Amino acid sequence: MNSEKETFQSKNYISKSLFYRFSQFVGFLLGARFFVAALLTFALYVSTFFLFNQEESFRNFVFDFKVHGIIFCTVLTILAGGIINQFYDLEKDHVVKPFRTRIQSFIKQKYFLYAYLGLSAISLSVAWMISHNVFIFFVVYQFFMWFYSHKLSRVLILNNLTFVSLTLYPFFGMMVYYETFSKKVFLMAVFLFLILLCIDIVKDMLTRSVDKAFGYTTIPNYFKSRNTKIILISLLLVTMAVSMKIITKTGVTGFMAYYFAGGLFIMILCIYLFLNSSRKSSFLTLNILRFWVFVGIIAMLLNGIEHKL
């Protein structure tokens, strides 16, 4: 009888231990924004091969270890940035994202900091081995990742502009690396910048009261709801103008042409939703814009495959 009881207790302990370890693993992935990093990695590979590096063969691209090294450093830096951001936003996240912070509580904050330092160090070490210029590029990237979380995330307008700029910074780096400067690439970058800026402002609309309580000066808090919607609608109208410019003046074809044409209807839908003052419409708009960014990555992939074939 005692033996059966001990066996049951042992199995129960192992089960709890496995659950605890699994919770720690999931908590780390959420804390490091792993899924965001995975999406950005996919977007980097797609844009690098099909937009910035259209002349190189797939074989040469696969064996271009310098490019893979740069993207590897980027991924580590994004993971490190996610960790340091959640460290500074911990109190706010307890209110805004209770489930995620509950999962993250399985890991002590000091281990998140150790992971941040480790990821940053590995990234800079690999960057140094690639070249001194790449090393400087990532030193700047990591500094502004930290400075945004530490200070700029609480500063009006700078918080939104810095967040979007840091999201696009790796793509700018690949564009410089391949010296791919054209009107089409510039307009596409402006289009993506505007959509990401709208996404970030809408996020701030949904967390307005919490941001105010924790001292984050955001556009919705400073300009109030009506003026914020005017700003967002203005940004969407500019985005529509950029889309039309891309379609008519840059010679974009295939899936990307359909994407930017479809984007006009998406922007109109978002403007219509903004005219509705409910929280539900803001949440729906946020997810529509996020989905449209993902659709853009897929459209670029399909467009690239079509042209390569």
PDB file of C-alpha atoms in Angstrom:
ATOM      1  CA  MET A   1       0.000   0.000   0.000  1.00  0.00           C
ATOM      2  CA  ASN A   2       2.790   2.424   0.926  1.00  0.00           C
ATOM      3  CA  SER A   3       4.635   1.511  -2.251  1.00  0.00           C
ATOM      4  CA  GLU A   4       1.592   2.398  -4.402  1.00  0.00           C
ATOM      5  CA  LYS A   5       1.223   5.691  -2.523  1.00  0.00           C
ATOM      6  CA  GLU A   6       4.872   6.578  -3.042  1.00  0.00           C
ATOM      7  CA  THR A   7       4.598   5.697  -6.755  1.00  0.00           C
ATOM      8  CA  PHE A   8       1.534   7.925  -7.098  1.00  0.00           C
ATOM      9  CA  GLN A   9       3.281  10.804  -5.304  1.00  0.00           C
ATOM     10  CA  SER A  10       6.355  10.353  -7.477  1.00  0.00           C
ATOM     11  CA  LYS A  11       4.287  10.480 -10.685  1.00  0.00           C
ATOM     12  CA  ASN A  12       2.403  13.503  -9.374  1.00  0.00           C
ATOM     13  CA  TYR A  13       5.696  15.275  -8.572  1.00  0.00           C
ATOM     14  CA  ILE A  14       7.100  14.508 -12.054  1.00  0.00           C
ATOM     15  CA  SER A  15       3.880  15.745 -13.640  1.00  0.00           C
ATOM     16  CA  LYS A  16       4.020  19.012 -11.686  1.00  0.00           C
ATOM     17  CA  SER A  17       7.719  19.382 -12.434  1.00  0.00           C
ATOM     18  CA  LEU A  18       7.152  18.921 -16.201  1.00  0.00           C
ATOM     19  CA  PHE A  19       4.261  21.397 -16.113  1.00  0.00           C
ATOM     20  CA  TYR A  20       6.433  23.900 -14.241  1.00  0.00           C
ATOM     21  CA  ARG A  21       9.299  23.538 -16.745  1.00  0.00           C
ATOM     22  CA  PHE A  22       6.902  23.829 -19.662  1.00  0.00           C
ATOM     23  CA  SER A  23       5.382  26.961 -18.098  1.00  0.00           C
ATOM     24  CA  GLN A  24       8.866  28.436 -17.698  1.00  0.00           C
ATOM     25  CA  PHE A  25       9.622  27.710 -21.347  1.00  0.00           C
ATOM     26  CA  VAL A  26       6.363  29.289 -22.550  1.00  0.00           C
ATOM     27  CA  GLY A  27       6.924  32.224 -20.182  1.00  0.00           C
ATOM     28  CA  PHE A  28      10.360  32.834 -21.678  1.00  0.00           C
ATOM     29  CA  LEU A  29       9.002  32.686 -25.244  1.00  0.00           C
ATOM     30  CA  LEU A  30       6.289  35.197 -24.386  1.00  0.00           C
ATOM     31  CA  GLY A  31       8.682  37.441 -22.484  1.00  0.00           C
ATOM     32  CA  ALA A  32      11.144  37.487 -25.371  1.00  0.00           C
ATOM     33  CA  ARG A  33       8.367  38.147 -27.925  1.00  0.00           C
ATOM     34  CA  PHE A  34       9.495  34.973 -29.721  1.00  0.00           C
ATOM     35  CA  PHE A  35       6.537  34.846 -32.099  1.00  0.00           C
ATOM     36  CA  VAL A  36       7.059  38.478 -33.133  1.00  0.00           C
ATOM     37  CA  ALA A  37      10.742  37.684 -33.723  1.00  0.00           C
ATOM     38  CA  ALA A  38       9.783  34.636 -35.823  1.00  0.00           C
ATOM     39  CA  LEU A  39       7.455  36.729 -37.999  1.00  0.00           C
ATOM     40  CA  LEU A  40      10.121  39.423 -38.460  1.00  0.00           C
ATOM     41  CA  THR A  41      12.677  36.761 -39.392  1.00  0.00           C
ATOM     42  CA  PHE A  42      10.337  35.392 -42.053  1.00  0.00           C
ATOM     43  CA  ALA A  43       9.694  38.929 -43.322  1.00  0.00           C
ATOM     44  CA  LEU A  44      13.440  39.660 -43.425  1.00  0.00           C
ATOM     45  CA  TYR A  45      14.211  36.584 -45.510  1.00  0.00           C
ATOM     46  CA  VAL A  46      11.343  37.273 -47.908  1.00  0.00           C
ATOM     47  CA  SER A  47      12.190  40.965 -48.376  1.00  0.00           C
ATOM     48  CA  THR A  48      15.932  40.310 -48.618  1.00  0.00           C
ATOM     49  CA  PHE A  49      15.700  37.697 -51.373  1.00  0.00           C
ATOM     50  CA  PHE A  50      12.700  38.982 -53.313  1.00  0.00           C
ATOM     51  CA  LEU A  51      13.047  42.759 -52.892  1.00  0.00           C
ATOM     52  CA  PHE A  52      16.577  43.841 -51.973  1.00  0.00           C
ATOM     53  CA  ASN A  53      18.511  41.055 -53.704  1.00  0.00           C
ATOM     54  CA  GLN A  54      16.622  40.245 -56.893  1.00  0.00           C
ATOM     55  CA  GLU A  55      19.727  39.655 -59.039  1.00  0.00           C
ATOM     56  CA  GLU A  56      21.345  36.890 -56.971  1.00  0.00           C
ATOM     57  CA  SER A  57      20.456  33.246 -57.573  1.00  0.00           C
ATOM     58  CA  PHE A  58      18.791  31.214 -54.845  1.00  0.00           C
ATOM     59  CA  ARG A  59      21.890  29.011 -54.522  1.00  0.00           C
ATOM     60  CA  ASN A  60      24.183  31.988 -53.960  1.00  0.00           C
ATOM     61  CA  PHE A  61      21.725  33.436 -51.462  1.00  0.00           C
ATOM     62  CA  VAL A  62      21.576  30.177 -49.487  1.00  0.00           C
ATOM     63  CA  PHE A  63      25.377  30.087 -49.192  1.00  0.00           C
ATOM     64  CA  ASP A  64      25.741  33.794 -48.369  1.00  0.00           C
ATOM     65  CA  PHE A  65      26.616  33.208 -44.728  1.00  0.00           C
ATOM     66  CA  LYS A  66      27.178  36.901 -44.108  1.00  0.00           C
ATOM     67  CA  VAL A  67      23.493  37.611 -44.763  1.00  0.00           C
ATOM     68  CA  HIS A  68      22.401  34.696 -42.565  1.00  0.00           C
ATOM     69  CA  GLY A  69      24.723  36.000 -39.855  1.00  0.00           C
ATOM     70  CA  ILE A  70      23.177  39.463 -40.024  1.00  0.00           C
ATOM     71  CA  ILE A  71      19.664  38.040 -39.817  1.00  0.00           C
ATOM     72  CA  PHE A  72      20.751  35.785 -36.925  1.00  0.00           C
ATOM     73  CA  CYS A  73      22.097  38.824 -35.057  1.00  0.00           C
ATOM     74  CA  THR A  74      18.846  40.642 -35.793  1.00  0.00           C
ATOM     75  CA  VAL A  75      16.746  37.829 -34.327  1.00  0.00           C
ATOM     76  CA  LEU A  76      18.831  37.710 -31.144  1.00  0.00           C
ATOM     77  CA  THR A  77      18.617  41.490 -30.804  1.00  0.00           C
ATOM     78  CA  ILE A  78      14.831  41.429 -31.240  1.00  0.00           C
ATOM     79  CA  LEU A  79      14.536  38.702 -28.588  1.00  0.00           C
ATOM     80  CA  ALA A  80      16.761  40.710 -26.252  1.00  0.00           C
ATOM     81  CA  GLY A  81      14.716  43.837 -26.968  1.00  0.00           C
ATOM     82  CA  GLY A  82      11.502  42.001 -26.118  1.00  0.00           C
ATOM     83  CA  ILE A  83      12.966  40.887 -22.802  1.00  0.00           C
ATOM     84  CA  ILE A  84      14.169  44.334 -21.744  1.00  0.00           C
ATOM     85  CA  ASN A  85      10.874  45.879 -22.848  1.00  0.00           C
ATOM     86  CA  GLN A  86       8.823  43.510 -20.714  1.00  0.00           C
ATOM     87  CA  PHE A  87      11.197  44.183 -17.795  1.00  0.00           C
ATOM     88  CA  TYR A  88      10.416  47.918 -17.884  1.00  0.00           C
ATOM     89  CA  ASP A  89       6.705  47.418 -18.697  1.00  0.00           C
ATOM     90  CA  LEU A  90       6.130  44.712 -16.083  1.00  0.00           C
ATOM     91  CA  GLU A  91       3.721  46.717 -13.898  1.00  0.00           C
ATOM     92  CA  LYS A  92       1.704  47.892 -16.895  1.00  0.00           C
ATOM     93  CA  ASP A  93       1.584  44.373 -18.364  1.00  0.00           C
ATOM     94  CA  HIS A  94       0.135  43.037 -15.112  1.00  0.00           C
ATOM     95  CA  VAL A  95      -2.985  45.056 -15.914  1.00  0.00           C
ATOM     96  CA  VAL A  96      -3.013  44.942 -19.728  1.00  0.00           C
ATOM     97  CA  LYS A  97      -1.788  41.366 -20.234  1.00  0.00           C
ATOM     98  CA  PRO A  98      -2.560  39.433 -17.018  1.00  0.00           C
ATOM     99  CA  PHE A  99      -2.379  35.964 -18.612  1.00  0.00           C
ATOM    100  CA  ARG A 100       1.043  36.573 -20.143  1.00  0.00           C
ATOM    101  CA  THR A 101       2.486  38.052 -16.951  1.00  0.00           C
ATOM    102  CA  ARG A 102       1.094  35.090 -14.992  1.00  0.00           C
ATOM    103  CA  ILE A 103       2.940  32.682 -17.287  1.00  0.00           C
ATOM    104  CA  GLN A 104       6.095  34.803 -17.120  1.00  0.00           C
ATOM    105  CA  SER A 105       5.974  34.731 -13.318  1.00  0.00           C
ATOM    106  CA  PHE A 106       7.276  31.134 -13.478  1.00  0.00           C
ATOM    107  CA  ILE A 107      10.680  32.676 -14.264  1.00  0.00           C
ATOM    108  CA  LYS A 108      12.380  35.159 -11.948  1.00  0.00           C
ATOM    109  CA  GLN A 109      13.132  38.538 -13.486  1.00  0.00           C
ATOM    110  CA  LYS A 110      16.863  38.135 -12.860  1.00  0.00           C
ATOM    111  CA  TYR A 111      16.925  35.186 -15.276  1.00  0.00           C
ATOM    112  CA  PHE A 112      15.238  37.334 -17.919  1.00  0.00           C
ATOM    113  CA  LEU A 113      18.018  39.874 -17.413  1.00  0.00           C
ATOM    114  CA  TYR A 114      20.674  37.160 -17.701  1.00  0.00           C
ATOM    115  CA  ALA A 115      19.029  36.053 -20.956  1.00  0.00           C
ATOM    116  CA  TYR A 116      18.969  39.659 -22.194  1.00  0.00           C
ATOM    117  CA  LEU A 117      22.685  40.095 -21.524  1.00  0.00           C
ATOM    118  CA  GLY A 118      23.506  36.702 -23.038  1.00  0.00           C
ATOM    119  CA  LEU A 119      21.512  37.266 -26.225  1.00  0.00           C
ATOM    120  CA  SER A 120      22.950  40.769 -26.644  1.00  0.00           C
ATOM    121  CA  ALA A 121      26.508  39.522 -26.127  1.00  0.00           C
ATOM    122  CA  ILE A 122      26.127  36.651 -28.616  1.00  0.00           C
ATOM    123  CA  SER A 123      24.582  38.992 -31.179  1.00  0.00           C
ATOM    124  CA  LEU A 124      27.422  41.515 -30.883  1.00  0.00           C
ATOM    125  CA  SER A 125      30.060  38.770 -30.946  1.00  0.00           C
ATOM    126  CA  VAL A 126      28.696  37.330 -34.199  1.00  0.00           C
ATOM    127  CA  ALA A 127      28.346  40.859 -35.631  1.00  0.00           C
ATOM    128  CA  TRP A 128      32.008  41.568 -34.775  1.00  0.00           C
ATOM    129  CA  MET A 129      33.071  38.417 -36.632  1.00  0.00           C
ATOM    130  CA  ILE A 130      31.101  39.515 -39.720  1.00  0.00           C
ATOM    131  CA  SER A 131      32.546  43.034 -39.907  1.00  0.00           C
ATOM    132  CA  HIS A 132      33.175  46.144 -37.826  1.00  0.00           C
ATOM    133  CA  ASN A 133      30.415  48.026 -39.670  1.00  0.00           C
ATOM    134  CA  VAL A 134      27.890  45.310 -38.851  1.00  0.00           C
ATOM    135  CA  PHE A 135      29.052  45.435 -35.219  1.00  0.00           C
ATOM    136  CA  ILE A 136      28.431  49.198 -35.053  1.00  0.00           C
ATOM    137  CA  PHE A 137      25.035  48.702 -36.731  1.00  0.00           C
ATOM    138  CA  PHE A 138      23.950  46.319 -33.952  1.00  0.00           C
ATOM    139  CA  VAL A 139      25.464  48.392 -31.154  1.00  0.00           C
ATOM    140  CA  VAL A 140      23.246  51.272 -32.295  1.00  0.00           C
ATOM    141  CA  TYR A 141      20.250  48.925 -32.643  1.00  0.00           C
ATOM    142  CA  GLN A 142      20.660  47.464 -29.167  1.00  0.00           C
ATOM    143  CA  PHE A 143      21.244  50.856 -27.559  1.00  0.00           C
ATOM    144  CA  PHE A 144      18.031  52.299 -28.957  1.00  0.00           C
ATOM    145  CA  MET A 145      16.145  49.099 -28.059  1.00  0.00           C
ATOM    146  CA  TRP A 146      17.178  49.672 -24.439  1.00  0.00           C
ATOM    147  CA  PHE A 147      16.732  53.459 -24.540  1.00  0.00           C
ATOM    148  CA  TYR A 148      13.227  53.086 -25.969  1.00  0.00           C
ATOM    149  CA  SER A 149      12.193  50.729 -23.144  1.00  0.00           C
ATOM    150  CA  HIS A 150      13.950  52.811 -20.483  1.00  0.00           C
ATOM    151  CA  LYS A 151      12.915  56.313 -21.501  1.00  0.00           C
ATOM    152  CA  LEU A 152      11.397  56.954 -24.932  1.00  0.00           C
ATOM    153  CA  SER A 153       8.340  54.686 -24.478  1.00  0.00           C
ATOM    154  CA  ARG A 154       6.960  57.323 -22.074  1.00  0.00           C
ATOM    155  CA  VAL A 155       7.620  60.368 -24.306  1.00  0.00           C
ATOM    156  CA  LEU A 156       4.821  61.745 -26.465  1.00  0.00           C
ATOM    157  CA  ILE A 157       5.078  61.000 -30.217  1.00  0.00           C
ATOM    158  CA  LEU A 158       8.708  59.871 -29.865  1.00  0.00           C
ATOM    159  CA  ASN A 159       7.435  56.600 -28.371  1.00  0.00           C
ATOM    160  CA  ASN A 160       5.436  55.761 -31.524  1.00  0.00           C
ATOM    161  CA  LEU A 161       8.062  56.989 -33.999  1.00  0.00           C
ATOM    162  CA  THR A 162      10.887  55.163 -32.219  1.00  0.00           C
ATOM    163  CA  PHE A 163       8.964  51.892 -31.921  1.00  0.00           C
ATOM    164  CA  VAL A 164       8.114  51.838 -35.635  1.00  0.00           C
ATOM    165  CA  SER A 165      11.634  52.906 -36.618  1.00  0.00           C
ATOM    166  CA  LEU A 166      13.161  50.104 -34.543  1.00  0.00           C
ATOM    167  CA  THR A 167      10.807  47.615 -36.205  1.00  0.00           C
ATOM    168  CA  LEU A 168      11.987  48.731 -39.647  1.00  0.00           C
ATOM    169  CA  TYR A 169      15.657  49.223 -38.714  1.00  0.00           C
ATOM    170  CA  PRO A 170      16.794  45.686 -39.787  1.00  0.00           C
ATOM    171  CA  PHE A 171      15.100  46.112 -43.177  1.00  0.00           C
ATOM    172  CA  PHE A 172      16.896  49.421 -43.640  1.00  0.00           C
ATOM    173  CA  GLY A 173      20.148  47.631 -42.831  1.00  0.00           C
ATOM    174  CA  MET A 174      19.558  44.996 -45.513  1.00  0.00           C
ATOM    175  CA  MET A 175      18.648  47.699 -48.011  1.00  0.00           C
ATOM    176  CA  VAL A 176      21.955  49.472 -47.320  1.00  0.00           C
ATOM    177  CA  TYR A 177      23.856  46.169 -47.473  1.00  0.00           C
ATOM    178  CA  TYR A 178      22.517  45.429 -50.973  1.00  0.00           C
ATOM    179  CA  GLU A 179      22.520  49.123 -51.985  1.00  0.00           C
ATOM    180  CA  THR A 180      18.925  48.775 -53.157  1.00  0.00           C
ATOM    181  CA  PHE A 181      17.803  52.377 -53.426  1.00  0.00           C
ATOM    182  CA  SER A 182      14.801  53.023 -55.664  1.00  0.00           C
ATOM    183  CA  LYS A 183      11.575  54.974 -55.687  1.00  0.00           C
ATOM    184  CA  LYS A 184       9.580  51.744 -55.370  1.00  0.00           C
ATOM    185  CA  VAL A 185      11.456  50.543 -52.284  1.00  0.00           C
ATOM    186  CA  PHE A 186      11.231  54.000 -50.686  1.00  0.00           C
ATOM    187  CA  LEU A 187       7.457  54.236 -51.213  1.00  0.00           C
ATOM    188  CA  MET A 188       6.936  50.689 -49.938  1.00  0.00           C
ATOM    189  CA  ALA A 189       8.938  51.570 -46.820  1.00  0.00           C
ATOM    190  CA  VAL A 190       6.779  54.694 -46.293  1.00  0.00           C
ATOM    191  CA  PHE A 191       3.626  52.593 -46.744  1.00  0.00           C
ATOM    192  CA  LEU A 192       4.756  50.056 -44.138  1.00  0.00           C
ATOM    193  CA  PHE A 193       5.922  52.816 -41.763  1.00  0.00           C
ATOM    194  CA  LEU A 194       2.497  54.472 -41.875  1.00  0.00           C
ATOM    195  CA  ILE A 195       0.598  51.223 -41.261  1.00  0.00           C
ATOM    196  CA  LEU A 196       2.848  50.268 -38.328  1.00  0.00           C
ATOM    197  CA  LEU A 197       2.456  53.780 -36.928  1.00  0.00           C
ATOM    198  CA  CYS A 198      -1.334  53.452 -37.110  1.00  0.00           C
ATOM    199  CA  ILE A 199      -1.141  50.057 -35.396  1.00  0.00           C
ATOM    200  CA  ASP A 200       0.938  51.480 -32.551  1.00  0.00           C
ATOM    201  CA  ILE A 201      -1.405  54.435 -32.016  1.00  0.00           C
ATOM    202  CA  VAL A 202      -4.483  52.179 -32.024  1.00  0.00           C
ATOM    203  CA  LYS A 203      -2.752  49.963 -29.422  1.00  0.00           C
ATOM    204  CA  ASP A 204      -2.304  53.082 -27.281  1.00  0.00           C
ATOM    205  CA  MET A 205      -6.007  53.872 -27.687  1.00  0.00           C
ATOM    206  CA  LEU A 206      -6.900  50.471 -26.231  1.00  0.00           C
ATOM    207  CA  THR A 207      -4.579  50.929 -23.225  1.00  0.00           C
ATOM    208  CA  ARG A 208      -5.199  54.646 -22.702  1.00  0.00           C
ATOM    209  CA  SER A 209      -6.324  54.545 -19.065  1.00  0.00           C
ATOM    210  CA  VAL A 210      -3.553  52.131 -18.052  1.00  0.00           C
ATOM    211  CA  ASP A 211      -0.902  54.205 -19.837  1.00  0.00           C
ATOM    212  CA  LYS A 212      -2.090  57.303 -18.024  1.00  0.00           C
ATOM    213  CA  ALA A 213      -1.990  55.540 -14.654  1.00  0.00           C
ATOM    214  CA  PHE A 214       1.613  54.398 -15.175  1.00  0.00           C
ATOM    215  CA  GLY A 215       2.936  57.665 -16.608  1.00  0.00           C
ATOM    216  CA  TYR A 216       3.074  56.883 -20.338  1.00  0.00           C
ATOM    217  CA  THR A 217       2.327  60.053 -22.322  1.00  0.00           C
ATOM    218  CA  THR A 218       0.669  58.763 -25.491  1.00  0.00           C
ATOM    219  CA  ILE A 219      -1.207  60.436 -28.341  1.00  0.00           C
ATOM    220  CA  PRO A 220      -4.640  59.194 -27.121  1.00  0.00           C
ATOM    221  CA  ASN A 221      -3.917  60.511 -23.613  1.00  0.00           C
ATOM    222  CA  TYR A 222      -2.594  63.879 -24.760  1.00  0.00           C
ATOM    223  CA  PHE A 223      -4.899  64.667 -27.689  1.00  0.00           C
ATOM    224  CA  LYS A 224      -7.992  62.801 -26.429  1.00  0.00           C
ATOM    225  CA  SER A 225     -10.157  60.392 -28.416  1.00  0.00           C
ATOM    226  CA  ARG A 226     -11.634  62.688 -31.086  1.00  0.00           C
ATOM    227  CA  ASN A 227      -8.336  64.280 -32.114  1.00  0.00           C
ATOM    228  CA  THR A 228      -6.578  60.899 -32.062  1.00  0.00           C
ATOM    229  CA  LYS A 229      -9.109  59.548 -34.555  1.00  0.00           C
ATOM    230  CA  ILE A 230      -8.542  62.595 -36.781  1.00  0.00           C
ATOM    231  CA  ILE A 231      -4.791  61.867 -36.680  1.00  0.00           C
ATOM    232  CA  LEU A 232      -5.371  58.194 -37.529  1.00  0.00           C
ATOM    233  CA  ILE A 233      -7.766  58.960 -40.376  1.00  0.00           C
ATOM    234  CA  SER A 234      -5.260  61.468 -41.762  1.00  0.00           C
ATOM    235  CA  LEU A 235      -2.502  58.846 -41.634  1.00  0.00           C
ATOM    236  CA  LEU A 236      -4.726  56.327 -43.407  1.00  0.00           C
ATOM    237  CA  LEU A 237      -5.550  58.847 -46.144  1.00  0.00           C
ATOM    238  CA  VAL A 238      -1.824  59.475 -46.647  1.00  0.00           C
ATOM    239  CA  THR A 239      -1.301  55.698 -46.763  1.00  0.00           C
ATOM    240  CA  MET A 240      -3.955  55.461 -49.480  1.00  0.00           C
ATOM    241  CA  ALA A 241      -2.179  58.182 -51.452  1.00  0.00           C
ATOM    242  CA  VAL A 242       1.117  56.289 -51.134  1.00  0.00           C
ATOM    243  CA  SER A 243      -0.602  53.075 -52.305  1.00  0.00           C
ATOM    244  CA  MET A 244      -1.959  54.812 -55.406  1.00  0.00           C
ATOM    245  CA  LYS A 245       1.485  56.285 -56.084  1.00  0.00           C
ATOM    246  CA  ILE A 246       3.066  52.822 -55.872  1.00  0.00           C
ATOM    247  CA  ILE A 247       0.492  51.329 -58.250  1.00  0.00           C
ATOM    248  CA  THR A 248       0.625  54.096 -60.863  1.00  0.00           C
ATOM    249  CA  LYS A 249       4.249  55.298 -60.791  1.00  0.00           C
ATOM    250  CA  THR A 250       6.584  52.425 -59.819  1.00  0.00           C
ATOM    251  CA  GLY A 251       5.549  49.679 -62.210  1.00  0.00           C
ATOM    252  CA  VAL A 252       4.684  47.231 -59.441  1.00  0.00           C
ATOM    253  CA  THR A 253       2.962  44.148 -60.873  1.00  0.00           C
ATOM    254  CA  GLY A 254       1.564  40.755 -59.919  1.00  0.00           C
ATOM    255  CA  PHE A 255       0.522  39.959 -56.360  1.00  0.00           C
ATOM    256  CA  MET A 256       2.030  43.185 -54.988  1.00  0.00           C
ATOM    257  CA  ALA A 257      -0.133  45.267 -57.319  1.00  0.00           C
ATOM    258  CA  TYR A 258      -3.219  43.415 -56.050  1.00  0.00           C
ATOM    259  CA  TYR A 259      -2.001  43.913 -52.478  1.00  0.00           C
ATOM    260  CA  PHE A 260      -1.686  47.687 -52.752  1.00  0.00           C
ATOM    261  CA  ALA A 261      -4.964  47.953 -54.679  1.00  0.00           C
ATOM    262  CA  GLY A 262      -6.699  45.873 -51.993  1.00  0.00           C
ATOM    263  CA  GLY A 263      -5.054  48.071 -49.385  1.00  0.00           C
ATOM    264  CA  LEU A 264      -7.182  51.010 -50.580  1.00  0.00           C
ATOM    265  CA  PHE A 265     -10.336  49.138 -49.552  1.00  0.00           C
ATOM    266  CA  ILE A 266      -8.734  48.072 -46.253  1.00  0.00           C
ATOM    267  CA  MET A 267      -7.913  51.699 -45.423  1.00  0.00           C
ATOM    268  CA  ILE A 268     -11.484  52.773 -46.265  1.00  0.00           C
ATOM    269  CA  LEU A 269     -12.824  50.019 -43.984  1.00  0.00           C
ATOM    270  CA  CYS A 270     -10.528  51.160 -41.149  1.00  0.00           C
ATOM    271  CA  ILE A 271     -11.625  54.787 -41.584  1.00  0.00           C
ATOM    272  CA  TYR A 272     -15.257  53.642 -41.371  1.00  0.00           C
ATOM    273  CA  LEU A 273     -14.493  51.741 -38.161  1.00  0.00           C
ATOM    274  CA  PHE A 274     -12.730  54.763 -36.672  1.00  0.00           C
ATOM    275  CA  LEU A 275     -15.912  56.791 -37.153  1.00  0.00           C
ATOM    276  CA  ASN A 276     -17.476  54.329 -34.700  1.00  0.00           C
ATOM    277  CA  SER A 277     -16.362  55.324 -31.215  1.00  0.00           C
ATOM    278  CA  SER A 278     -16.601  51.878 -29.606  1.00  0.00           C
ATOM    279  CA  ARG A 279     -13.676  49.967 -28.133  1.00  0.00           C
ATOM    280  CA  LYS A 280     -14.702  46.918 -30.157  1.00  0.00           C
ATOM    281  CA  SER A 281     -14.243  48.797 -33.444  1.00  0.00           C
ATOM    282  CA  SER A 282     -10.755  49.936 -32.372  1.00  0.00           C
ATOM    283  CA  PHE A 283      -9.805  46.365 -31.492  1.00  0.00           C
ATOM    284  CA  LEU A 284     -11.145  45.140 -34.848  1.00  0.00           C
ATOM    285  CA  THR A 285      -9.211  47.863 -36.696  1.00  0.00           C
ATOM    286  CA  LEU A 286      -6.004  46.897 -34.890  1.00  0.00           C
ATOM    287  CA  ASN A 287      -6.306  43.266 -35.970  1.00  0.00           C
ATOM    288  CA  ILE A 288      -7.269  44.164 -39.540  1.00  0.00           C
ATOM    289  CA  LEU A 289      -4.129  46.293 -39.895  1.00  0.00           C
ATOM    290  CA  ARG A 290      -1.959  43.595 -38.314  1.00  0.00           C
ATOM    291  CA  PHE A 291      -3.433  41.007 -40.655  1.00  0.00           C
ATOM    292  CA  TRP A 292      -2.812  43.274 -43.648  1.00  0.00           C
ATOM    293  CA  VAL A 293       0.877  43.554 -42.751  1.00  0.00           C
ATOM    294  CA  PHE A 294       1.083  39.747 -42.718  1.00  0.00           C
ATOM    295  CA  VAL A 295      -0.781  39.577 -46.041  1.00  0.00           C
ATOM    296  CA  GLY A 296       1.852  41.955 -47.437  1.00  0.00           C
ATOM    297  CA  ILE A 297       4.645  39.537 -46.513  1.00  0.00           C
ATOM    298  CA  ILE A 298       2.816  36.651 -48.191  1.00  0.00           C
ATOM    299  CA  ALA A 299       2.092  38.803 -51.257  1.00  0.00           C
ATOM    300  CA  MET A 300       5.788  39.693 -51.532  1.00  0.00           C
ATOM    301  CA  LEU A 301       6.709  36.008 -51.264  1.00  0.00           C
ATOM    302  CA  LEU A 302       4.228  34.948 -53.960  1.00  0.00           C
ATOM    303  CA  ASN A 303       5.173  37.883 -56.181  1.00  0.00           C
ATOM    304  CA  GLY A 304       8.864  36.978 -55.851  1.00  0.00           C
ATOM    305  CA  ILE A 305       8.260  33.314 -56.633  1.00  0.00           C
ATOM    306  CA  GLU A 306       6.184  34.298 -59.665  1.00  0.00           C
ATOM    307  CA  HIS A 307       8.956  36.534 -61.043  1.00  0.00           C
ATOM    308  CA  LYS A 308      11.753  34.041 -60.264  1.00  0.00           C
ATOM    309  CA  LEU A 309       9.894  31.304 -62.125  1.00  0.00           C
TER     310      LEU A 309
END
